[in-house]
């Protein structure tokens, strides 16, 4: 099926759909990158055989199951273990030594999706002898992915890639120490979950829930417009203790935000910043 | 060619063999070229920005890796970062995403072309160069449907003919040209450049 070229009418329909989703269900995508949202919505449109965004709007207002499908399409679920391994390597070299001086640690992994990054951090902290005194909060707005993250079960087909990532990230042992294979899946060691609290939290509509020593939020802010980016960074700033850290995605930055100037750069390439102690 | 149209942006998609083609095409453009140029070149997700640095050194027009939220301006070439899709927003800023691969590719040519067509409409030129897959075909069709001008590198002239051939089949472009001819068109007075 060939999708017709977007028209100004389609942009109006999209605006109304986002408004409807917010009013009916409380999910607010109005300040997301519109080009991204449009691609996802059109994808859902084609999957469901509907001919216009207005039809989709009607459907989601009256059919919560249809809304659930749309939410799944709109959530960012591309992730992997030790994604961008040099980020983790830099963590080990530039951040962990300082974190070791703390008696107790809290880390917030925001927009954690299905949890691959969370388990990566659990492994890293274990190897650095920090895990037992760390509390990890792992959050995402999507209920489904949080459920998936809690299981710690992933398809076996990615394990080769994850193993390579783990090694490049400075992994100290054999990656297979942390999981066992079962049919088409790998099941990560339940010990890794001990210090993790998985919770549904929406960065767009919910407030700060804890003070933490480090926020990890990678490749989430790129989906937001500048206004929403600033709002979310302010939430992180409120949560991060003086001397604490924030780690972002490789194309994300604190520049242009109110945090610029109050954080110093730890690793410019891997986008790791430290809150100054004022 | 419609002489009434003022072109404001050019999108270029290239895959295997693309680096050689871009090394010839981009240095041909003057520093004050009146269009913004956005490029997707397929590459390994683990690439560094060597290609962009090298293309910038070889060209008078500024060539840079795209940053998210930056405003697209004339006289600049924006290259999609490895492992990110590059999109153009309605306010003519660039946004990036790590969404699923499209046509096995991230960055994907289709993603850039479709969003740029949405923003620039008939003020856009789309060019599909050499490559060994079918990414860019649907995107080029979107450029054409939005009223933009479409060019595909002649498969016989391309290092890898599959991608141009796929784009020709699906989009039925306005022109099928060799790389040298594409460069001539982009520099032809009364097309992009003033008479």
Coordinates of C-alpha atoms in Angstrom, one line a residue:
Chain A
X1 CA 0.0 0.0 0.0
X2 CA 1.4 3.4 -1.0
X3 CA 1.0 6.1 1.6
X4 CA -0.1 9.4 0.1
X5 CA 2.2 12.4 0.6
X6 CA 1.5 14.2 3.9
X7 CA -0.7 17.2 3.5
X8 CA -1.3 20.2 5.8
X9 CA -4.6 18.5 6.7
X10 CA -2.6 15.5 7.9
X11 CA -0.6 17.8 10.2
X12 CA -3.8 19.1 11.7
X13 CA -5.0 15.5 12.2
X14 CA -1.8 14.6 13.9
X15 CA -2.0 17.6 16.2
X16 CA -5.6 16.5 17.2
X17 CA -4.6 12.9 17.7
X18 CA -1.8 13.9 20.2
X19 CA -4.3 16.2 21.9
X20 CA -6.8 13.4 22.1
X21 CA -4.3 11.0 23.5
X22 CA -3.3 13.5 26.2
X23 CA -6.9 14.3 27.2
X24 CA -8.1 10.7 27.2
X25 CA -5.1 8.8 28.6
X26 CA -2.7 11.4 30.0
X27 CA 0.2 10.4 27.7
X28 CA 1.7 13.6 26.3
X29 CA 3.5 13.4 23.0
X30 CA 2.8 17.0 22.0
X31 CA 6.4 18.1 22.5
X32 CA 8.1 15.1 20.9
X33 CA 9.9 15.4 17.6
X34 CA 7.0 15.7 15.2
X35 CA 8.8 14.1 12.2
X36 CA 9.5 11.0 14.4
X37 CA 5.9 10.8 15.8
X38 CA 4.5 11.2 12.3
X39 CA 6.5 8.3 10.9
X40 CA 5.4 6.1 13.8
X41 CA 1.7 7.1 13.6
X42 CA 1.7 6.5 9.8
X43 CA 3.3 3.1 10.5
X44 CA 0.4 2.2 12.9
X45 CA -2.1 3.5 10.3
X46 CA -0.8 1.2 7.7
X47 CA -0.6 -1.8 10.1
X48 CA -4.2 -1.3 11.1
X49 CA -5.6 -0.7 7.6
X50 CA -7.0 2.7 8.5
X51 CA -7.1 5.4 5.9
X52 CA -6.6 8.6 7.9
X53 CA -5.2 9.8 11.2
X54 CA -8.7 11.0 12.1
X55 CA -9.9 7.5 11.8
X56 CA -7.1 6.4 14.1
X57 CA -8.1 9.1 16.6
X58 CA -11.7 7.9 16.6
X59 CA -10.5 4.3 17.2
X60 CA -8.0 5.1 20.0
X61 CA -10.6 7.2 21.9
X62 CA -13.1 4.3 21.9
X63 CA -10.8 1.3 21.9
X64 CA -8.1 1.1 24.7
X65 CA -6.5 -1.9 23.0
X66 CA -5.9 0.1 19.9
X67 CA -4.4 2.9 22.1
X68 CA -2.1 0.3 23.7
X69 CA -0.8 -0.7 20.3
X70 CA -0.1 2.9 19.3
X71 CA 1.7 3.5 22.6
X72 CA 3.9 0.5 21.9
X73 CA 4.7 2.0 18.5
X74 CA 5.5 5.4 20.0
X75 CA 7.9 4.1 22.7
X76 CA 11.6 3.9 21.9
X77 CA 12.5 0.3 22.2
X78 CA 15.8 0.0 20.3
X79 CA 18.5 -0.9 22.8
X80 CA 21.2 -3.4 23.5
X81 CA 23.5 -4.6 26.2
X82 CA 26.6 -2.4 26.6
X83 CA 25.4 -0.3 23.7
X84 CA 28.2 2.0 22.6
X85 CA 30.8 0.0 24.7
X86 CA 33.2 3.0 25.0
X87 CA 30.6 4.8 27.1
X88 CA 30.8 2.0 29.7
X89 CA 34.6 1.9 29.4
X90 CA 34.7 5.6 30.2
X91 CA 32.3 5.0 33.1
X92 CA 34.8 2.5 34.5
X93 CA 37.8 4.8 34.0
X94 CA 36.4 8.2 34.8
X95 CA 33.4 7.8 37.1
X96 CA 33.6 4.5 39.0
X97 CA 36.8 5.5 40.9
X98 CA 35.0 8.5 42.4
X99 CA 31.8 6.6 43.1
X100 CA 33.8 4.1 45.1
X101 CA 34.4 6.7 47.7
X102 CA 30.7 6.8 48.5
X103 CA 29.3 4.5 51.2
X104 CA 26.0 4.2 49.4
X105 CA 24.9 4.9 45.8
X106 CA 21.7 5.6 44.0
X107 CA 21.5 5.5 40.2
X108 CA 18.5 6.4 38.0
X109 CA 18.3 4.8 34.6
X110 CA 15.6 6.8 32.9
X111 CA 13.9 5.6 29.7
X112 CA 15.3 2.1 30.3
X113 CA 13.1 0.3 27.8
X114 CA 13.4 -3.4 28.1
X115 CA 16.3 -3.2 30.5
X116 CA 19.4 -4.2 28.6
X117 CA 21.3 -1.1 29.8
X118 CA 20.1 -1.7 33.4
X119 CA 21.6 -5.2 33.4
X120 CA 24.7 -3.9 31.8
X121 CA 25.2 -1.4 34.6
X122 CA 24.4 -4.1 37.2
X123 CA 27.2 -6.2 35.7
X124 CA 29.6 -3.3 35.6
X125 CA 28.9 -2.3 39.2
X126 CA 29.3 -5.9 40.3
X127 CA 32.7 -6.2 38.7
X128 CA 33.8 -2.9 40.3
X129 CA 32.7 -4.2 43.7
X130 CA 30.0 -1.5 44.0
X131 CA 26.8 -3.4 43.3
X132 CA 26.0 -4.4 46.9
X133 CA 25.8 -0.8 48.0
X134 CA 24.0 0.5 45.0
X135 CA 20.3 1.1 44.5
X136 CA 19.3 1.3 40.8
X137 CA 16.0 2.9 39.8
X138 CA 15.1 1.8 36.3
X139 CA 12.1 3.6 34.8
X140 CA 10.2 3.8 31.5
X141 CA 6.7 5.2 30.6
X142 CA 5.8 2.0 28.8
X143 CA 4.3 -0.6 31.2
X144 CA 5.0 -3.5 28.8
X145 CA 8.7 -2.9 28.5
X146 CA 9.1 -2.6 32.3
X147 CA 7.5 -6.0 32.6
X148 CA 9.9 -7.3 30.0
X149 CA 12.8 -5.7 31.8
X150 CA 11.8 -7.3 35.1
X151 CA 12.2 -10.8 33.5
X152 CA 15.8 -10.3 32.5
X153 CA 15.2 -12.7 29.6
X154 CA 16.5 -11.8 26.1
X155 CA 16.6 -13.5 22.7
X156 CA 19.7 -15.6 22.3
X157 CA 20.4 -14.3 18.8
X158 CA 21.8 -11.1 20.1
X159 CA 24.2 -12.7 22.6
X160 CA 27.2 -12.7 20.2
X161 CA 26.9 -9.0 19.7
X162 CA 26.4 -8.3 23.4
X163 CA 29.4 -10.4 24.2
X164 CA 31.6 -8.3 21.9
X165 CA 30.2 -5.2 23.4
X166 CA 30.9 -6.4 26.9
X167 CA 34.5 -7.1 26.0
X168 CA 35.0 -3.7 24.4
X169 CA 33.4 -2.1 27.4
X170 CA 36.2 -3.5 29.5
X171 CA 34.4 -6.6 30.9
X172 CA 36.6 -8.4 33.4
X173 CA 35.2 -11.9 33.1
X174 CA 33.5 -14.2 30.7
X175 CA 30.1 -12.7 29.7
X176 CA 28.5 -16.2 29.9
X177 CA 29.0 -16.1 33.7
X178 CA 26.0 -13.8 33.9
X179 CA 23.4 -15.8 32.1
X180 CA 22.3 -19.2 31.1
X181 CA 20.8 -20.2 27.8
X182 CA 17.4 -21.8 27.5
X183 CA 16.0 -22.6 24.1
X184 CA 16.0 -19.4 22.1
X185 CA 16.6 -17.2 25.2
X186 CA 19.2 -16.2 27.6
X187 CA 18.2 -15.7 31.2
X188 CA 20.3 -13.3 33.2
X189 CA 21.4 -14.2 36.7
X190 CA 18.5 -13.2 39.1
X191 CA 21.3 -12.0 41.5
X192 CA 21.7 -9.0 39.1
X193 CA 18.1 -7.9 39.9
X194 CA 18.7 -7.7 43.6
X195 CA 19.4 -4.0 43.8
X196 CA 17.1 -2.9 41.0
X197 CA 13.7 -1.3 41.3
X198 CA 11.8 -1.3 38.0
X199 CA 9.0 1.3 37.9
X200 CA 6.7 3.0 35.4
X201 CA 7.6 6.7 35.3
X202 CA 6.9 9.2 32.6
X203 CA 9.5 11.9 32.2
X204 CA 7.1 14.1 30.4
X205 CA 4.3 14.2 33.0
X206 CA 5.8 12.8 36.3
X207 CA 8.0 14.6 38.9
X208 CA 11.3 13.7 40.6
X209 CA 11.0 10.8 43.0
X210 CA 14.5 10.5 44.5
X211 CA 17.9 12.1 44.9
X212 CA 20.5 10.2 43.1
X213 CA 24.3 10.2 42.5
X214 CA 24.0 9.5 38.8
X215 CA 21.3 9.7 36.1
X216 CA 21.7 7.6 32.9
X217 CA 19.4 8.7 30.1
X218 CA 20.7 7.8 26.7
X219 CA 19.0 8.5 23.3
X220 CA 15.8 9.6 24.9
X221 CA 16.2 13.4 24.8
X222 CA 16.7 13.3 21.0
X223 CA 13.0 12.5 20.6
X224 CA 12.0 15.7 22.5
X225 CA 11.8 19.2 21.3
X226 CA 14.0 21.8 22.9
X227 CA 11.4 22.9 25.4
X228 CA 10.7 19.4 26.6
X229 CA 14.4 18.6 26.7
X230 CA 15.0 21.5 29.0
X231 CA 12.1 20.5 31.2
X232 CA 13.4 16.9 31.5
X233 CA 17.0 18.1 32.1
X234 CA 15.7 20.3 34.9
X235 CA 14.0 17.2 36.5
X236 CA 17.3 15.4 36.3
X237 CA 19.2 18.3 37.7
X238 CA 16.8 18.4 40.7
X239 CA 17.4 14.7 41.2
X240 CA 21.2 14.8 40.9
X241 CA 23.2 15.4 44.2
X242 CA 26.1 17.9 44.1
X243 CA 29.1 16.1 42.6
X244 CA 26.8 13.6 40.9
X245 CA 26.9 12.5 37.3
X246 CA 24.7 12.4 34.2
X247 CA 25.4 10.2 31.2
X248 CA 23.6 11.0 27.9
X249 CA 23.5 9.5 24.3
X250 CA 26.4 10.3 21.9
X251 CA 24.5 13.0 20.1
X252 CA 22.9 14.6 23.2
X253 CA 24.3 17.5 25.1
X254 CA 23.8 19.9 28.1
X255 CA 24.5 22.8 25.8
X256 CA 21.5 25.1 25.3
X257 CA 20.0 23.9 28.6
X258 CA 20.0 25.6 32.0
X259 CA 22.4 22.9 33.2
X260 CA 25.2 24.2 30.9
X261 CA 27.9 25.9 33.1
X262 CA 26.8 24.2 36.2
X263 CA 28.1 20.8 35.1
X264 CA 31.7 20.1 34.0
X265 CA 32.5 17.7 31.1
X266 CA 34.0 14.4 32.2
X267 CA 34.1 12.8 28.7
X268 CA 33.0 15.1 25.8
X269 CA 32.8 12.2 23.3
X270 CA 30.8 9.8 25.6
X271 CA 28.7 12.6 26.9
X272 CA 29.4 12.2 30.6
X273 CA 29.0 15.3 32.8
X274 CA 29.5 16.0 36.5
X275 CA 27.5 18.4 38.6
X276 CA 29.7 21.0 40.2
X277 CA 29.8 21.3 44.0
X278 CA 28.7 24.8 44.7
Chain B
X1 CA 12.9 21.6 -15.1
X2 CA 10.6 24.1 -13.5
X3 CA 12.4 27.5 -13.5
X4 CA 9.8 29.0 -11.3
X5 CA 10.8 26.9 -8.3
X6 CA 13.5 28.1 -5.9
X7 CA 15.2 25.1 -4.5
X8 CA 16.2 25.4 -0.9
X9 CA 17.5 22.0 0.0
X10 CA 19.1 18.9 -1.6
X11 CA 19.0 15.4 -0.1
X12 CA 21.5 12.9 -1.3
X13 CA 21.4 9.1 -0.5
X14 CA 24.4 6.8 -1.2
X15 CA 25.5 3.4 -0.2
X16 CA 28.3 1.2 -1.4
X17 CA 30.6 3.2 -3.7
X18 CA 29.1 6.4 -2.3
X19 CA 32.2 7.7 -0.7
X20 CA 33.9 8.0 -4.0
X21 CA 30.9 9.7 -5.6
X22 CA 30.6 12.1 -2.7
X23 CA 34.3 12.9 -2.9
X24 CA 33.7 14.1 -6.5
X25 CA 30.3 15.7 -6.0
X26 CA 30.7 17.8 -2.8
X27 CA 34.0 19.5 -3.6
X28 CA 32.3 20.7 -6.8
X29 CA 29.9 22.9 -4.8
X30 CA 31.0 26.5 -4.0
X31 CA 31.1 27.6 -0.3
X32 CA 28.1 30.0 -0.8
X33 CA 26.0 27.4 -2.5
X34 CA 22.4 28.6 -2.1
X35 CA 21.0 25.3 -0.9
X36 CA 21.3 23.2 2.2
X37 CA 22.6 19.7 1.4
X38 CA 21.7 16.7 3.6
X39 CA 23.5 13.4 3.0
X40 CA 22.9 9.9 4.1
X41 CA 25.8 7.6 3.4
X42 CA 25.3 4.0 4.6
X43 CA 28.2 3.0 6.9
X44 CA 29.1 0.8 9.8
X45 CA 27.4 1.8 13.1
X46 CA 30.8 1.9 14.6
X47 CA 32.4 4.4 12.2
X48 CA 33.9 7.5 13.5
X49 CA 33.5 10.9 11.8
X50 CA 36.6 10.4 9.5
X51 CA 34.5 10.5 6.3
X52 CA 32.9 13.8 7.2
X53 CA 36.2 15.3 8.3
X54 CA 37.8 14.1 5.0
X55 CA 35.0 15.5 2.9
X56 CA 35.1 18.8 4.7
X57 CA 38.8 19.1 4.0
X58 CA 38.3 18.3 0.3
X59 CA 35.4 20.8 -0.1
X60 CA 35.0 24.6 -0.1
X61 CA 31.4 24.1 1.1
X62 CA 31.2 23.4 4.8
X63 CA 30.7 19.7 5.5
X64 CA 29.7 18.6 9.0
X65 CA 28.2 15.7 11.0
X66 CA 24.6 16.7 11.8
X67 CA 23.8 17.7 15.3
X68 CA 20.3 17.3 16.7
X69 CA 18.1 20.4 16.7
X70 CA 20.4 22.4 14.4
X71 CA 18.8 24.6 11.9
X72 CA 19.4 23.7 8.3
X73 CA 21.0 26.6 6.5
X74 CA 22.2 27.1 2.9
X75 CA 25.9 26.6 2.1
X76 CA 26.3 23.7 4.5
X77 CA 26.4 19.9 4.0
X78 CA 24.9 17.9 6.9
X79 CA 26.0 14.2 7.1
X80 CA 23.9 11.8 9.1
X81 CA 25.9 10.4 12.1
X82 CA 26.6 6.7 12.1
X83 CA 23.9 4.6 13.7
X84 CA 21.3 7.5 13.8
X85 CA 18.4 8.2 11.4
X86 CA 18.4 11.9 10.3
X87 CA 15.1 13.7 9.9
X88 CA 14.0 17.2 9.0
X89 CA 11.4 18.8 11.2
X90 CA 8.7 21.3 10.0
X91 CA 10.7 24.2 11.6
X92 CA 13.7 23.1 9.4
X93 CA 15.7 21.8 12.3
X94 CA 17.4 18.4 12.2
X95 CA 16.3 15.6 14.5
X96 CA 18.0 12.3 15.1
X97 CA 16.6 8.9 16.2
X98 CA 17.8 5.4 17.0
X99 CA 14.6 3.8 15.8
X100 CA 14.7 0.4 14.2
X101 CA 16.7 0.1 11.0
X102 CA 14.8 0.8 7.8
X103 CA 15.8 -1.2 4.8
X104 CA 18.4 -2.8 7.1
X105 CA 20.0 0.7 7.4
X106 CA 20.5 3.3 10.1
X107 CA 20.8 6.0 8.9
X108 CA 18.2 5.2 6.2
X109 CA 17.9 7.3 3.0
X110 CA 14.1 6.8 3.0
X111 CA 13.7 8.4 6.5
X112 CA 15.7 11.5 5.5
X113 CA 14.0 11.8 2.1
X114 CA 10.4 11.4 3.4
X115 CA 10.8 13.9 6.2
X116 CA 12.6 16.4 4.0
X117 CA 9.9 16.1 1.4
X118 CA 7.3 16.8 4.0
X119 CA 9.2 20.0 5.0
X120 CA 10.6 21.4 1.8
X121 CA 8.0 20.1 -0.7
X122 CA 8.6 21.4 -4.2
X123 CA 11.7 23.3 -3.0
X124 CA 13.6 20.0 -2.6
X125 CA 15.9 18.1 -4.9
X126 CA 16.4 14.4 -4.2
X127 CA 19.4 12.5 -5.6
X128 CA 20.0 8.7 -5.3
X129 CA 23.5 7.7 -6.0
X130 CA 25.4 4.3 -6.2
X131 CA 24.4 1.5 -3.8
X132 CA 23.7 -2.2 -3.5
X133 CA 20.3 -2.2 -1.8
X134 CA 16.9 -0.6 -2.3
X135 CA 17.0 2.1 0.4
X136 CA 16.1 5.5 -1.1
X137 CA 13.5 4.3 -3.7
X138 CA 10.4 5.0 -1.5
X139 CA 12.0 8.2 -0.2
X140 CA 12.7 9.5 -3.8
X141 CA 9.1 8.7 -4.7
X142 CA 8.0 10.8 -1.7
X143 CA 10.2 13.7 -2.9
X144 CA 8.6 13.5 -6.3
X145 CA 5.0 13.2 -4.9
X146 CA 5.6 16.3 -2.8
X147 CA 6.6 18.2 -6.0
X148 CA 10.3 18.1 -5.6
X149 CA 12.9 17.4 -8.4
X150 CA 14.3 13.9 -8.6
X151 CA 17.6 12.7 -10.0
X152 CA 19.1 9.2 -10.0
X153 CA 22.6 8.3 -11.0
X154 CA 22.7 6.3 -14.2
X155 CA 23.1 2.7 -13.1
X156 CA 25.7 2.2 -15.8
X157 CA 27.7 5.0 -14.3
X158 CA 27.3 3.9 -10.7
X159 CA 29.9 1.8 -8.9
X160 CA 27.0 -0.3 -7.6
X161 CA 23.9 -0.2 -9.9
X162 CA 21.2 -1.9 -7.6
X163 CA 20.1 1.2 -5.6
X164 CA 19.8 3.5 -8.6
X165 CA 17.9 0.9 -10.5
X166 CA 15.5 0.3 -7.6
X167 CA 14.9 4.1 -7.3
X168 CA 14.3 4.4 -11.1
X169 CA 11.8 1.6 -11.0
X170 CA 9.8 2.9 -8.1
X171 CA 10.1 6.7 -8.3
X172 CA 10.4 7.2 -12.1
X173 CA 12.7 10.2 -11.6
X174 CA 12.8 13.4 -13.6
X175 CA 16.4 12.7 -14.7
X176 CA 18.8 9.8 -14.9
X177 CA 22.3 11.1 -15.2
X178 CA 25.9 10.3 -14.8
X179 CA 27.7 11.7 -11.8
X180 CA 29.4 14.3 -14.0
X181 CA 26.1 15.4 -15.4
X182 CA 24.5 15.6 -11.9
X183 CA 27.3 17.9 -10.9
X184 CA 26.7 20.0 -14.1
X185 CA 23.0 20.3 -13.3
X186 CA 23.7 21.3 -9.7
X187 CA 25.9 24.1 -11.0
X188 CA 23.8 25.1 -13.9
X189 CA 22.7 28.8 -13.8
X190 CA 18.9 29.1 -13.5
X191 CA 18.5 25.8 -11.7
X192 CA 19.8 26.0 -8.2
X193 CA 22.3 28.8 -8.9
X194 CA 20.9 32.2 -10.1
X195 CA 21.0 33.0 -13.8

